[in-house]
């Protein structure tokens, strides 16, 4: 058995609804180790979103294998996969899909409770996540009372509430301004440091630069997969060249 | 550095070392710490061109210091600098030259070049992230410069993606 938290073997997705079948993902092999932060980049239409949706069980694969925590999941029934997902996967999208008639606090606690975490622990986790995202005072609000940026941060807190084996994210800062992005960056950096495994599709270079590793997709295939070097230069003077 | 010194002297007359300190205070950690020798050389040239004039001020127990002040000609030159349009960043990108020319050489293919460059940009971005988190939030000048560098880098990455779509 491999130490990978998440593994895809020759994963293929062909959309066959239209007149011609459209291959979106064409044979992807990917292994994500525990605690790793992998950013996925590539032009639109390169298959990034389809790939993470398949990895999270939100879209079916055409062929290939998906393994989560050493267990093959692509052959599970839909309901068995859904159960496993509650426990092991956190998902955050560009569009946040919060439950409208529940408070922010309940939205965040729900996945933790569904995953079998005790109510006390779920509440503590919710409080610390919302505080980290500067949303501590919005716990009793309804999602509709929040700005887009606030809703997006709530969605991130929700995705982390069940302490997932892997956090999957698809453009999680897609509609955040720079101040909101900073809060999200800080939390992602923190949970990553605490060992959270993250796989994230993003165009935002600031978010992607937090990752350990970059996977580049093009035309449904991985064209590059490597580490993002850390150089740690000293001061602004060395980075910024004022003439 | 000439117009920067003129701008500082427009506020008040100063000697060389005061100008060095003023630059450091204004730009915080963002400015390459000016070399005092370079400041005196620049002041000498400005004086020769009639843009500043110097007066000797006596000091007790120490040699006289030269205090510089702006002349009318210097003020005109400063106004012209402030009012003339500033060039935008030029796209004379070394990487773009490699990208266009590489296939002719047979040394590397474009896809590999683009992928490597993307990772390099992200590692630069990681640096800027580190730097921003270590910069005192009250140092707005340094913070804004770092953010500016980040936005340029994001644009470079977006451009890289366009190159990949069209060329690779």
mmCIF file with all atom_site columns, C-alpha atoms in Angstrom, chain A residues 6-8 11 24-25 28-33 36-56 91-92 166-173 188 197-228, chain B residues 115 118-119 122 154 157-158 161 164:
data_model
loop_
_atom_site.group_PDB
_atom_site.id
_atom_site.type_symbol
_atom_site.label_atom_id
_atom_site.label_alt_id
_atom_site.label_comp_id
_atom_site.label_asym_id
_atom_site.label_entity_id
_atom_site.label_seq_id
_atom_site.pdbx_PDB_ins_code
_atom_site.Cartn_x
_atom_site.Cartn_y
_atom_site.Cartn_z
_atom_site.occupancy
_atom_site.B_iso_or_equiv
_atom_site.pdbx_formal_charge
_atom_site.auth_seq_id
_atom_site.auth_comp_id
_atom_site.auth_asym_id
_atom_site.auth_atom_id
_atom_site.pdbx_PDB_model_num
ATOM 1  C CA . UNK A 1 6   ? -4.836  10.632 -2.742  1.00 0.00 ? 6   UNK A CA 1
ATOM 2  C CA . UNK A 1 7   ? -3.916  8.789  -5.897  1.00 0.00 ? 7   UNK A CA 1
ATOM 3  C CA . UNK A 1 8   ? -5.181  8.848  -9.471  1.00 0.00 ? 8   UNK A CA 1
ATOM 4  C CA . UNK A 1 11  ? -7.676  8.854  -14.934 1.00 0.00 ? 11  UNK A CA 1
ATOM 5  C CA . UNK A 1 24  ? -11.551 16.641 -20.749 1.00 0.00 ? 24  UNK A CA 1
ATOM 6  C CA . UNK A 1 25  ? -8.991  14.589 -18.837 1.00 0.00 ? 25  UNK A CA 1
ATOM 7  C CA . UNK A 1 28  ? -3.728  11.590 -15.457 1.00 0.00 ? 28  UNK A CA 1
ATOM 8  C CA . UNK A 1 29  ? -1.433  9.897  -12.940 1.00 0.00 ? 29  UNK A CA 1
ATOM 9  C CA . UNK A 1 30  ? -1.099  11.775 -9.683  1.00 0.00 ? 30  UNK A CA 1
ATOM 10 C CA . UNK A 1 31  ? -0.006  10.890 -6.166  1.00 0.00 ? 31  UNK A CA 1
ATOM 11 C CA . UNK A 1 32  ? -0.466  13.310 -3.299  1.00 0.00 ? 32  UNK A CA 1
ATOM 12 C CA . UNK A 1 33  ? 1.439   12.570 -0.105  1.00 0.00 ? 33  UNK A CA 1
ATOM 13 C CA . UNK A 1 36  ? 1.449   17.989 0.784   1.00 0.00 ? 36  UNK A CA 1
ATOM 14 C CA . UNK A 1 37  ? 0.012   21.147 -0.765  1.00 0.00 ? 37  UNK A CA 1
ATOM 15 C CA . UNK A 1 38  ? -0.385  20.728 -4.524  1.00 0.00 ? 38  UNK A CA 1
ATOM 16 C CA . UNK A 1 39  ? -1.434  23.606 -6.772  1.00 0.00 ? 39  UNK A CA 1
ATOM 17 C CA . UNK A 1 40  ? -2.934  22.798 -10.169 1.00 0.00 ? 40  UNK A CA 1
ATOM 18 C CA . UNK A 1 41  ? -2.645  25.400 -12.907 1.00 0.00 ? 41  UNK A CA 1
ATOM 19 C CA . UNK A 1 42  ? -3.294  25.533 -16.614 1.00 0.00 ? 42  UNK A CA 1
ATOM 20 C CA . UNK A 1 43  ? -5.318  27.419 -19.224 1.00 0.00 ? 43  UNK A CA 1
ATOM 21 C CA . UNK A 1 44  ? -9.095  27.261 -19.141 1.00 0.00 ? 44  UNK A CA 1
ATOM 22 C CA . UNK A 1 45  ? -10.308 24.059 -20.745 1.00 0.00 ? 45  UNK A CA 1
ATOM 23 C CA . UNK A 1 46  ? -7.185  22.173 -19.684 1.00 0.00 ? 46  UNK A CA 1
ATOM 24 C CA . UNK A 1 47  ? -9.223  19.865 -17.428 1.00 0.00 ? 47  UNK A CA 1
ATOM 25 C CA . UNK A 1 48  ? -8.281  21.262 -13.994 1.00 0.00 ? 48  UNK A CA 1
ATOM 26 C CA . UNK A 1 49  ? -11.788 21.556 -12.593 1.00 0.00 ? 49  UNK A CA 1
ATOM 27 C CA . UNK A 1 50  ? -12.885 18.230 -14.026 1.00 0.00 ? 50  UNK A CA 1
ATOM 28 C CA . UNK A 1 51  ? -9.875  16.589 -12.424 1.00 0.00 ? 51  UNK A CA 1
ATOM 29 C CA . UNK A 1 52  ? -10.516 17.858 -8.880  1.00 0.00 ? 52  UNK A CA 1
ATOM 30 C CA . UNK A 1 53  ? -14.238 17.216 -9.203  1.00 0.00 ? 53  UNK A CA 1
ATOM 31 C CA . UNK A 1 54  ? -13.474 13.589 -10.067 1.00 0.00 ? 54  UNK A CA 1
ATOM 32 C CA . UNK A 1 55  ? -10.967 13.323 -7.221  1.00 0.00 ? 55  UNK A CA 1
ATOM 33 C CA . UNK A 1 56  ? -13.685 14.502 -4.839  1.00 0.00 ? 56  UNK A CA 1
ATOM 34 C CA . UNK A 1 91  ? -14.405 20.870 -0.783  1.00 0.00 ? 91  UNK A CA 1
ATOM 35 C CA . UNK A 1 92  ? -14.413 24.573 -1.528  1.00 0.00 ? 92  UNK A CA 1
ATOM 36 C CA . UNK A 1 166 ? -7.675  16.139 1.899   1.00 0.00 ? 166 UNK A CA 1
ATOM 37 C CA . UNK A 1 167 ? -8.948  19.624 1.143   1.00 0.00 ? 167 UNK A CA 1
ATOM 38 C CA . UNK A 1 168 ? -9.938  19.978 -2.500  1.00 0.00 ? 168 UNK A CA 1
ATOM 39 C CA . UNK A 1 169 ? -10.395 23.507 -3.780  1.00 0.00 ? 169 UNK A CA 1
ATOM 40 C CA . UNK A 1 170 ? -11.441 24.946 -7.112  1.00 0.00 ? 170 UNK A CA 1
ATOM 41 C CA . UNK A 1 171 ? -10.570 28.654 -7.451  1.00 0.00 ? 171 UNK A CA 1
ATOM 42 C CA . UNK A 1 172 ? -11.246 29.360 -3.779  1.00 0.00 ? 172 UNK A CA 1
ATOM 43 C CA . UNK A 1 173 ? -10.199 33.008 -4.076  1.00 0.00 ? 173 UNK A CA 1
ATOM 44 C CA . UNK A 1 188 ? -4.388  28.023 4.223   1.00 0.00 ? 188 UNK A CA 1
ATOM 45 C CA . UNK A 1 197 ? -3.196  17.906 2.711   1.00 0.00 ? 197 UNK A CA 1
ATOM 46 C CA . UNK A 1 198 ? -4.416  20.330 0.041   1.00 0.00 ? 198 UNK A CA 1
ATOM 47 C CA . UNK A 1 199 ? -5.074  20.010 -3.690  1.00 0.00 ? 199 UNK A CA 1
ATOM 48 C CA . UNK A 1 200 ? -6.059  23.307 -5.235  1.00 0.00 ? 200 UNK A CA 1
ATOM 49 C CA . UNK A 1 201 ? -6.933  24.594 -8.677  1.00 0.00 ? 201 UNK A CA 1
ATOM 50 C CA . UNK A 1 202 ? -6.139  28.286 -8.899  1.00 0.00 ? 202 UNK A CA 1
ATOM 51 C CA . UNK A 1 203 ? -5.200  31.125 -11.191 1.00 0.00 ? 203 UNK A CA 1
ATOM 52 C CA . UNK A 1 204 ? -4.136  33.240 -8.247  1.00 0.00 ? 204 UNK A CA 1
ATOM 53 C CA . UNK A 1 205 ? -0.363  33.191 -8.078  1.00 0.00 ? 205 UNK A CA 1
ATOM 54 C CA . UNK A 1 206 ? -0.321  34.323 -4.445  1.00 0.00 ? 206 UNK A CA 1
ATOM 55 C CA . UNK A 1 207 ? -2.370  31.318 -3.406  1.00 0.00 ? 207 UNK A CA 1
ATOM 56 C CA . UNK A 1 208 ? -0.499  28.923 -5.686  1.00 0.00 ? 208 UNK A CA 1
ATOM 57 C CA . UNK A 1 209 ? 2.833   30.098 -4.295  1.00 0.00 ? 209 UNK A CA 1
ATOM 58 C CA . UNK A 1 210 ? 1.903   28.671 -0.885  1.00 0.00 ? 210 UNK A CA 1
ATOM 59 C CA . UNK A 1 211 ? 1.998   25.198 -2.414  1.00 0.00 ? 211 UNK A CA 1
ATOM 60 C CA . UNK A 1 212 ? 4.932   22.786 -2.181  1.00 0.00 ? 212 UNK A CA 1
ATOM 61 C CA . UNK A 1 213 ? 4.378   21.492 -5.651  1.00 0.00 ? 213 UNK A CA 1
ATOM 62 C CA . UNK A 1 214 ? 2.889   22.647 -8.925  1.00 0.00 ? 214 UNK A CA 1
ATOM 63 C CA . UNK A 1 215 ? 1.089   20.427 -11.405 1.00 0.00 ? 215 UNK A CA 1
ATOM 64 C CA . UNK A 1 216 ? 0.523   22.030 -14.817 1.00 0.00 ? 216 UNK A CA 1
ATOM 65 C CA . UNK A 1 217 ? -2.260  20.708 -16.976 1.00 0.00 ? 217 UNK A CA 1
ATOM 66 C CA . UNK A 1 218 ? -2.619  21.261 -20.682 1.00 0.00 ? 218 UNK A CA 1
ATOM 67 C CA . UNK A 1 219 ? -5.188  19.656 -22.920 1.00 0.00 ? 219 UNK A CA 1
ATOM 68 C CA . UNK A 1 220 ? -6.254  17.208 -20.225 1.00 0.00 ? 220 UNK A CA 1
ATOM 69 C CA . UNK A 1 221 ? -2.758  15.955 -19.499 1.00 0.00 ? 221 UNK A CA 1
ATOM 70 C CA . UNK A 1 222 ? -0.072  16.710 -16.951 1.00 0.00 ? 222 UNK A CA 1
ATOM 71 C CA . UNK A 1 223 ? 2.730   18.537 -18.756 1.00 0.00 ? 223 UNK A CA 1
ATOM 72 C CA . UNK A 1 224 ? 4.760   19.447 -15.686 1.00 0.00 ? 224 UNK A CA 1
ATOM 73 C CA . UNK A 1 225 ? 4.904   18.277 -12.090 1.00 0.00 ? 225 UNK A CA 1
ATOM 74 C CA . UNK A 1 226 ? 7.555   19.625 -9.764  1.00 0.00 ? 226 UNK A CA 1
ATOM 75 C CA . UNK A 1 227 ? 8.456   21.443 -6.579  1.00 0.00 ? 227 UNK A CA 1
ATOM 76 C CA . UNK A 1 228 ? 8.169   25.169 -6.094  1.00 0.00 ? 228 UNK A CA 1
ATOM 77 C CA . UNK B 2 115 ? 6.447   24.988 -17.298 1.00 0.00 ? 115 UNK B CA 1
ATOM 78 C CA . UNK B 2 118 ? 5.833   29.145 -14.294 1.00 0.00 ? 118 UNK B CA 1
ATOM 79 C CA . UNK B 2 119 ? 7.419   27.384 -11.336 1.00 0.00 ? 119 UNK B CA 1
ATOM 80 C CA . UNK B 2 122 ? 5.706   31.022 -8.282  1.00 0.00 ? 122 UNK B CA 1
ATOM 81 C CA . UNK B 2 154 ? 0.499   37.752 -11.674 1.00 0.00 ? 154 UNK B CA 1
ATOM 82 C CA . UNK B 2 157 ? 1.872   34.349 -15.204 1.00 0.00 ? 157 UNK B CA 1
ATOM 83 C CA . UNK B 2 158 ? -1.333  35.177 -17.061 1.00 0.00 ? 158 UNK B CA 1
ATOM 84 C CA . UNK B 2 161 ? -0.661  31.024 -20.001 1.00 0.00 ? 161 UNK B CA 1
ATOM 85 C CA . UNK B 2 164 ? 1.066   28.400 -23.820 1.00 0.00 ? 164 UNK B CA 1
#
